[in-house]
CSV table of C-alpha atoms and ligand atoms in Angstrom, one decimal:
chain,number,residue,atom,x,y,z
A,216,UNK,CA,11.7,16.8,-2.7
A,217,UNK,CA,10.7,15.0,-6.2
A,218,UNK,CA,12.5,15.0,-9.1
A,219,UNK,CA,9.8,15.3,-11.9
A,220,UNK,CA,12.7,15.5,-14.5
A,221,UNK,CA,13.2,11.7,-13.8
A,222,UNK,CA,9.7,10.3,-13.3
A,223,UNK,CA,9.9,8.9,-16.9
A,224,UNK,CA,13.0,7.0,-16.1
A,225,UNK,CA,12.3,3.2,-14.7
A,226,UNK,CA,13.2,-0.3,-15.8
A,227,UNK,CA,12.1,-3.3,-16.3
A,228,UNK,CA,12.9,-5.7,-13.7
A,229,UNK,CA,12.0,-9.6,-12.9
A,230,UNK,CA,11.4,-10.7,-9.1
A,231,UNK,CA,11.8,-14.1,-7.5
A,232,UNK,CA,8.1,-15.4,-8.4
A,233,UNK,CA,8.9,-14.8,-11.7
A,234,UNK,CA,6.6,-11.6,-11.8
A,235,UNK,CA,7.6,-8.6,-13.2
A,236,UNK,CA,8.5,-4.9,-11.7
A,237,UNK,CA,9.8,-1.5,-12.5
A,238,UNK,CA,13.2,0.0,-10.7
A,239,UNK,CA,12.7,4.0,-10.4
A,240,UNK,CA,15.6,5.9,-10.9
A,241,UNK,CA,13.8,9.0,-9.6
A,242,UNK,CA,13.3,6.9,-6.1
A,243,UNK,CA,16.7,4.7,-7.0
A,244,UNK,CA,14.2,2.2,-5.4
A,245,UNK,CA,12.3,-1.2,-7.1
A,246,UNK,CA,8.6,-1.2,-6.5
A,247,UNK,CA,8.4,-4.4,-5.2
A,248,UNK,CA,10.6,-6.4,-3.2
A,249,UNK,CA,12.9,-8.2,-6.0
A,250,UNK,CA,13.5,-11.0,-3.1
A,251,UNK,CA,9.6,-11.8,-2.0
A,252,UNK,CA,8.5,-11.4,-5.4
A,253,UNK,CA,6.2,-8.7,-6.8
A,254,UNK,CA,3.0,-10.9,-6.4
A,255,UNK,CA,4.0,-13.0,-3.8
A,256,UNK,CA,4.8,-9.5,-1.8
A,257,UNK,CA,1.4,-7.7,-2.4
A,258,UNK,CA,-0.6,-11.2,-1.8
A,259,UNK,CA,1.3,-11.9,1.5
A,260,UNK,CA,2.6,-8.9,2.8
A,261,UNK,CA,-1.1,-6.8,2.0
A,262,UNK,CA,-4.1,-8.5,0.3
A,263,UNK,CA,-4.3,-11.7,2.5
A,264,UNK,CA,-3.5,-10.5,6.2
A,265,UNK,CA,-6.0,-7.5,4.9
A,266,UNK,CA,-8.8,-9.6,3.8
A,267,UNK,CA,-8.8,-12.3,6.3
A,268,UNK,CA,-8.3,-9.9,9.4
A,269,UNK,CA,-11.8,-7.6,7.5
A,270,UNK,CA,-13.9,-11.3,6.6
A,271,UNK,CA,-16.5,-10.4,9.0
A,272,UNK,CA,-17.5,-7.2,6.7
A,273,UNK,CA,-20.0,-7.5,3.9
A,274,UNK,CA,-18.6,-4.4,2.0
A,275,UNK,CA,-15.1,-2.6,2.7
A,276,UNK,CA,-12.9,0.6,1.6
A,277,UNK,CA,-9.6,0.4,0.5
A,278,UNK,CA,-6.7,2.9,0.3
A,279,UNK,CA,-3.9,1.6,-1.9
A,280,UNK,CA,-1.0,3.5,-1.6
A,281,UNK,CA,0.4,4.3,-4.0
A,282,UNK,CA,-1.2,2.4,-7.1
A,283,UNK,CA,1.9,1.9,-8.9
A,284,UNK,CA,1.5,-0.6,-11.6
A,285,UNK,CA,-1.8,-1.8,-9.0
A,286,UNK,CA,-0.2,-4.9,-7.7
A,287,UNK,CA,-2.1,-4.9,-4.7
A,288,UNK,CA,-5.4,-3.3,-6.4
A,289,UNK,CA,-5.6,-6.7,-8.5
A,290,UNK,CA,-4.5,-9.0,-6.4
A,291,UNK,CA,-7.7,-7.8,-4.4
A,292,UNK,CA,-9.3,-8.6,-6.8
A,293,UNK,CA,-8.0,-11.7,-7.7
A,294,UNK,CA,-7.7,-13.4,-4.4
A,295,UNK,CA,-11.9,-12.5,-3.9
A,296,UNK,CA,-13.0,-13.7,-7.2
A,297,UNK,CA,-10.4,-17.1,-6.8
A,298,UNK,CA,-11.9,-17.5,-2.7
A,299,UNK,CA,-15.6,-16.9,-4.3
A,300,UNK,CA,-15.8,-14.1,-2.1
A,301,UNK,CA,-18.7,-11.7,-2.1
A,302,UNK,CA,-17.7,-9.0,-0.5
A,303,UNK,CA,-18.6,-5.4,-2.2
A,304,UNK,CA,-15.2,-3.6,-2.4
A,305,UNK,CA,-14.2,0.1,-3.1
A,306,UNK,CA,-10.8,0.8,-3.6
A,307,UNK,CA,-9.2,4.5,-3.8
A,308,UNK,CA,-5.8,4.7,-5.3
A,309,UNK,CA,-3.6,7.9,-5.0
A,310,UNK,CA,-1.0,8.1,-7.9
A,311,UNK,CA,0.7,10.8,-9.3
A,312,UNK,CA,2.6,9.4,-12.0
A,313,UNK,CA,0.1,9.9,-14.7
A,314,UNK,CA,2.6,8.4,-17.5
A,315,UNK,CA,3.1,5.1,-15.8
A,316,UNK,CA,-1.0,4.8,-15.1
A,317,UNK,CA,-1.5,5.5,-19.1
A,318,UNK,CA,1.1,2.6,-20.0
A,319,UNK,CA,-0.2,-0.4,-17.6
A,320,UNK,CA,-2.6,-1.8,-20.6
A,321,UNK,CA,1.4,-2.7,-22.0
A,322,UNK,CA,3.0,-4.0,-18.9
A,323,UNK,CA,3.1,-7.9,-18.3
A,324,UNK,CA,1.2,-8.5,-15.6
A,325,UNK,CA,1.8,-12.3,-14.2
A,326,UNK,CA,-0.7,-14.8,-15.6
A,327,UNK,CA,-2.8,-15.0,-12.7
A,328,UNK,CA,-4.2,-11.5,-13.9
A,329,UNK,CA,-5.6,-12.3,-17.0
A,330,UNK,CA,-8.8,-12.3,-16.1
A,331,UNK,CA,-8.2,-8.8,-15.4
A,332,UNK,CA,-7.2,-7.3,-18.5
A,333,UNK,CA,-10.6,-5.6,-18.5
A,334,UNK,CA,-10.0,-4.1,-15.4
A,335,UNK,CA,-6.3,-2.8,-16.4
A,336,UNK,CA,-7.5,-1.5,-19.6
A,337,UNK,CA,-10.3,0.8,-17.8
A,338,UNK,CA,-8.0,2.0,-15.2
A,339,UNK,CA,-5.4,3.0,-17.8
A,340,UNK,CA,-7.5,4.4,-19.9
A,341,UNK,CA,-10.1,6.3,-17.3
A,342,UNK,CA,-9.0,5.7,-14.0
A,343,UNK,CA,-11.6,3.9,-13.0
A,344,UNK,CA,-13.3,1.2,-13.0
A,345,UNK,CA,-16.5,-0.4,-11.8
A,346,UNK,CA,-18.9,-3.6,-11.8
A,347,UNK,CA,-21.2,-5.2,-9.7
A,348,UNK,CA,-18.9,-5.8,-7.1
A,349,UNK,CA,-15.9,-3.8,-7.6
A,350,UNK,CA,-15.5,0.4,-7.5
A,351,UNK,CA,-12.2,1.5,-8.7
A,352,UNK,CA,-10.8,5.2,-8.6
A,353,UNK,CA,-7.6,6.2,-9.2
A,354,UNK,CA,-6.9,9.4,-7.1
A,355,UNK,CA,-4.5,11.3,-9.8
A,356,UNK,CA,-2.1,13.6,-7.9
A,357,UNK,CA,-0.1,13.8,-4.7
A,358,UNK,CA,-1.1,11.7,-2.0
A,359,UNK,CA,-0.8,14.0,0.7
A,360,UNK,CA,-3.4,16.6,-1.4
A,361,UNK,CA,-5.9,13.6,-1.9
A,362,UNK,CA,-6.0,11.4,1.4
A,363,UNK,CA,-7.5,14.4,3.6
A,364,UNK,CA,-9.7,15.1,1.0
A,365,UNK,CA,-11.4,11.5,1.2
A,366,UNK,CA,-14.7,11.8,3.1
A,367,UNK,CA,-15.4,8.2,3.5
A,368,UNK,CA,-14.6,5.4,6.2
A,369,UNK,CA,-11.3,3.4,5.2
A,370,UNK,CA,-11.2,-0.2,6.6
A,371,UNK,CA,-8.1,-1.1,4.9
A,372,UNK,CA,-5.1,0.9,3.9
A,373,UNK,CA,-2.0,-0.7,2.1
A,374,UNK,CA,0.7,1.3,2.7
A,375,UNK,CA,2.9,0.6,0.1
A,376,UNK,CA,5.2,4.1,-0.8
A,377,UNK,CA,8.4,3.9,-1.5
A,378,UNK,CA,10.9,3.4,1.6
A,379,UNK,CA,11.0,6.0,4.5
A,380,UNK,CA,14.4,6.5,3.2
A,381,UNK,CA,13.4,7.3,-0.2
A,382,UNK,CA,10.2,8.8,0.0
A,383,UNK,CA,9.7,10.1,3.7
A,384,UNK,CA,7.0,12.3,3.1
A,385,UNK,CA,4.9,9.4,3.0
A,386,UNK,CA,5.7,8.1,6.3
A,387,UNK,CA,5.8,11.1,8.9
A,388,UNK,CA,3.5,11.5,12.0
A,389,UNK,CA,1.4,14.0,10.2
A,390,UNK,CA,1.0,11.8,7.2
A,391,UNK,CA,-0.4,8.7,9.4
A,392,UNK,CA,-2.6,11.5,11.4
A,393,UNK,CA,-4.5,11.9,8.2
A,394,UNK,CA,-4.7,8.2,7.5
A,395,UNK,CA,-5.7,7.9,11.0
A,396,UNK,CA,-8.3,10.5,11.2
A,397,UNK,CA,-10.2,8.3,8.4
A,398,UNK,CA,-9.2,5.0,9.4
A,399,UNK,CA,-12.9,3.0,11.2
A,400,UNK,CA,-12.2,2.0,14.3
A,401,UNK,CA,-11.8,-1.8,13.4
A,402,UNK,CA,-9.5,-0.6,10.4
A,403,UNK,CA,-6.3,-1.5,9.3
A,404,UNK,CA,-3.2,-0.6,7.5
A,405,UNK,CA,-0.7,-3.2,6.1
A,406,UNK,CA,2.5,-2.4,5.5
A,407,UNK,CA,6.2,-3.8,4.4
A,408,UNK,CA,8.1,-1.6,6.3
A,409,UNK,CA,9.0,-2.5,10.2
A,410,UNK,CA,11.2,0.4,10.1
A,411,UNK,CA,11.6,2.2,13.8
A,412,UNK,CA,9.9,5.0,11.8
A,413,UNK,CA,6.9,3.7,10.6
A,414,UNK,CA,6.4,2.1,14.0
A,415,UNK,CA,6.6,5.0,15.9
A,416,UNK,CA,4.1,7.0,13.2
A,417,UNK,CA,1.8,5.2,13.2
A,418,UNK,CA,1.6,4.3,17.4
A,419,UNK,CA,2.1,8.1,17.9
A,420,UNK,CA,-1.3,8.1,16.1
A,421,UNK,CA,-2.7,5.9,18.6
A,422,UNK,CA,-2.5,2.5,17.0
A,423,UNK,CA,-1.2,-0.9,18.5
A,424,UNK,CA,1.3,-2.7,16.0
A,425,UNK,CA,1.9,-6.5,15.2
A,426,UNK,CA,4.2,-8.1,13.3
A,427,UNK,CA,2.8,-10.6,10.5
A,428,UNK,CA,4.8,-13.3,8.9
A,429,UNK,CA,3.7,-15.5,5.8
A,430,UNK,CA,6.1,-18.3,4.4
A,431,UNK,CA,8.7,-17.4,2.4
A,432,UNK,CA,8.7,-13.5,3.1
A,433,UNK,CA,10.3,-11.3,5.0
A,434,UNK,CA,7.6,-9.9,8.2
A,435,UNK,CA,5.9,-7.1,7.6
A,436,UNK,CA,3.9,-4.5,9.9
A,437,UNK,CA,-0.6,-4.3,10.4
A,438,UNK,CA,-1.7,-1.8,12.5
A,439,UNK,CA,-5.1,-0.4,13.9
A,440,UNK,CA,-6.9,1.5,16.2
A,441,UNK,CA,-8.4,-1.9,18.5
A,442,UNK,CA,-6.8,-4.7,19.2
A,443,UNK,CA,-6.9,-7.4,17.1
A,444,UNK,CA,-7.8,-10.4,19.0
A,445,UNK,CA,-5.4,-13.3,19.5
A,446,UNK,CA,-2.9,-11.6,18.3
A,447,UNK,CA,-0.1,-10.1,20.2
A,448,UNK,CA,0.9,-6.6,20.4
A,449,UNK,CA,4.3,-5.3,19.7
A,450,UNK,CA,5.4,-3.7,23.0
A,451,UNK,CA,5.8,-0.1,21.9
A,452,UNK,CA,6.7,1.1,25.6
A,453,UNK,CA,9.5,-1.2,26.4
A,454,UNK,CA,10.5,-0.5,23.2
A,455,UNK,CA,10.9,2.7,23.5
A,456,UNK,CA,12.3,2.7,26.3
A,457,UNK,CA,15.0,0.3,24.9
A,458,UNK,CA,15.7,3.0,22.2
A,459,UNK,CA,14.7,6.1,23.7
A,460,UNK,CA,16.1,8.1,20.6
A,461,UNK,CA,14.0,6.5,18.5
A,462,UNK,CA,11.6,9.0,17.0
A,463,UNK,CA,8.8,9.5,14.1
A,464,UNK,CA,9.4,11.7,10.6
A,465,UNK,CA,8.0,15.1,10.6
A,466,UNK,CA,7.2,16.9,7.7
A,467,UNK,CA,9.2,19.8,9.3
A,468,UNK,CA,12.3,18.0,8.9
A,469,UNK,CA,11.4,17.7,5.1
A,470,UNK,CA,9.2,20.8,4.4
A,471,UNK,CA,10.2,23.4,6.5
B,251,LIG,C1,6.5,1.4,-4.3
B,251,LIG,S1,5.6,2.1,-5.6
B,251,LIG,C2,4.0,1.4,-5.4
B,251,LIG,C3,3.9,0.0,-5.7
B,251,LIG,C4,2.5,-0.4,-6.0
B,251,LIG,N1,1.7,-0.6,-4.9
B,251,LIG,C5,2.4,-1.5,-7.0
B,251,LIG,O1,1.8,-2.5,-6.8
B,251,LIG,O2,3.1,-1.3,-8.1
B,251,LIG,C6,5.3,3.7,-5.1
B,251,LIG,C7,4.4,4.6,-6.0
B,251,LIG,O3,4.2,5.8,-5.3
B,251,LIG,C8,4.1,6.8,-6.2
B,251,LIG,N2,4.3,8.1,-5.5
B,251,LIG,C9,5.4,8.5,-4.8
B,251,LIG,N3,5.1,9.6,-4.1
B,251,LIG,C10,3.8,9.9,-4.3
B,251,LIG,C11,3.0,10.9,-3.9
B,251,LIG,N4,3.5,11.9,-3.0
B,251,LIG,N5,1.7,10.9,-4.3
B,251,LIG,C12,1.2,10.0,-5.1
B,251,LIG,N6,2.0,9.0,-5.6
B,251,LIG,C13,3.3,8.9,-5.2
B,251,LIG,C14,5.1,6.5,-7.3
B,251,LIG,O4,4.8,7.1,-8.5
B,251,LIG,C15,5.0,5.0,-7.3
B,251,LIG,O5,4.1,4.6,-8.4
């Protein structure tokens, strides 16, 4: 399914905010979206619905999948220390590209990071990090060993693999089931991908879907287990029974 042999093999490549991101040849994918912009992306697409729609909570749990080169780990952390914020934050990162993890203290990280080059050095260095306010763990290995072995409540998940296309095994019915079965109630997961796939993963798993849209990016995908009020739901029935052949991944069909 992976081809180890070209993990080492990425480039260099600048999006339309003027941030920078890597291409992978082993996922012939960027890790960003060149068009939205790497930080733009991550801000609009994860950190902001994420934190605004989990304000109420004194202290929450994040799953950031996959860390990457942590986009959407420091623009956490950036948007609560810019907004004053004081909310206690644990974040658990699966990654199993160990090389890429070591190199970060290298990459240039948009100027809005600087503050956080303490925070990028630990990580690369340790894989964690932690103050008075933030907990940071990278979770080093494959993300569908580590996520059922996490034993604590996740309020927000950013779902952030590579495409369905590309990387499926992060996206089938039994992948979102173990996302699911440690998801609180009032959880949810942010994600780019509006894909007829991910939608039907994750509401096979019991959760209602909304589209979110912020200016000057493409819509992107939250879901949870409750409603989320004023919001409206995407109506998974009639859609469904628009496209009736529309189905969820399964790792069968990958796995055997
Ligand atoms: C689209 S990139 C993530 C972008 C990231 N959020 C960022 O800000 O840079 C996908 C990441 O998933 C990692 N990955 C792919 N499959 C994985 C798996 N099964 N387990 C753990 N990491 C995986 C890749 O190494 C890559 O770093």
């Amino acid at each position: 399914m992976y081809d180890i042999q070209r993990r080492n093999e990425k480039k260099e490549i600048i999006t339309q905010d003027g941030s920078k991101t890597l291409y992978s040849c082993e996922f012939n994918e960027p890790y960003h979206s060149t068009k939205d912009g790497a930080l733009h992306e991550s801000l609009s697409k994860h950190v902001i619905p994420a934190l605004k729609l989990q304000a109420d909570k004194e202290q929450v749990t994040i799953l950031d999948i996959c860390f990457g080169l942590g986009y959407n780990t420091l623009a956490t952390l950036h948007y609560i220390k810019e907004h004053d914020l004081t909310t206690q934050v644990e974040i658990l990162a699966p990654e199993f590209d160990e090389a890429l993890i070591r190199s970060l203290a290298e990459f240039t990280y948009p100027q809005a990071f600087d503050h956080l080059k303490p925070v990028i050095e630990a990580l690369s260095q340790n894989l964690y990090y932690e103050d008075e306010q933030f907990k940071i763990q990278i979770l080093l290995g494959d993300a569908r060993e580590s996520i059922p072995q996490i034993q604590k409540g996740i309020d927000i998940v950013y779902q952030d693999a590579f495409s369905p296309k590309q990387n499926p095994l992060l996206w089938t019915r039994e992948y979102f089931a173990d996302i699911r079965k440690i998801l609180a109630e009032d959880g949810i997961v942010t994600t780019y991908s509006t894909a007829a796939v991910t939608r039907m993963g994750l509401y096979e798993n019991g959760l209602n879907l909304f589209y979110y849209e912020a200016e000057n990016t493409r819509r992107s995908l939250i879901a949870s287990p409750s409603d989320i009020e004023g919001w409206n739901a995407i109506d998974m029935v009639l859609k469904i029974e628009r496209n009736p052949t529309a189905r969820s991944l399964r790792d069968v069909d990958f796995i055997g």
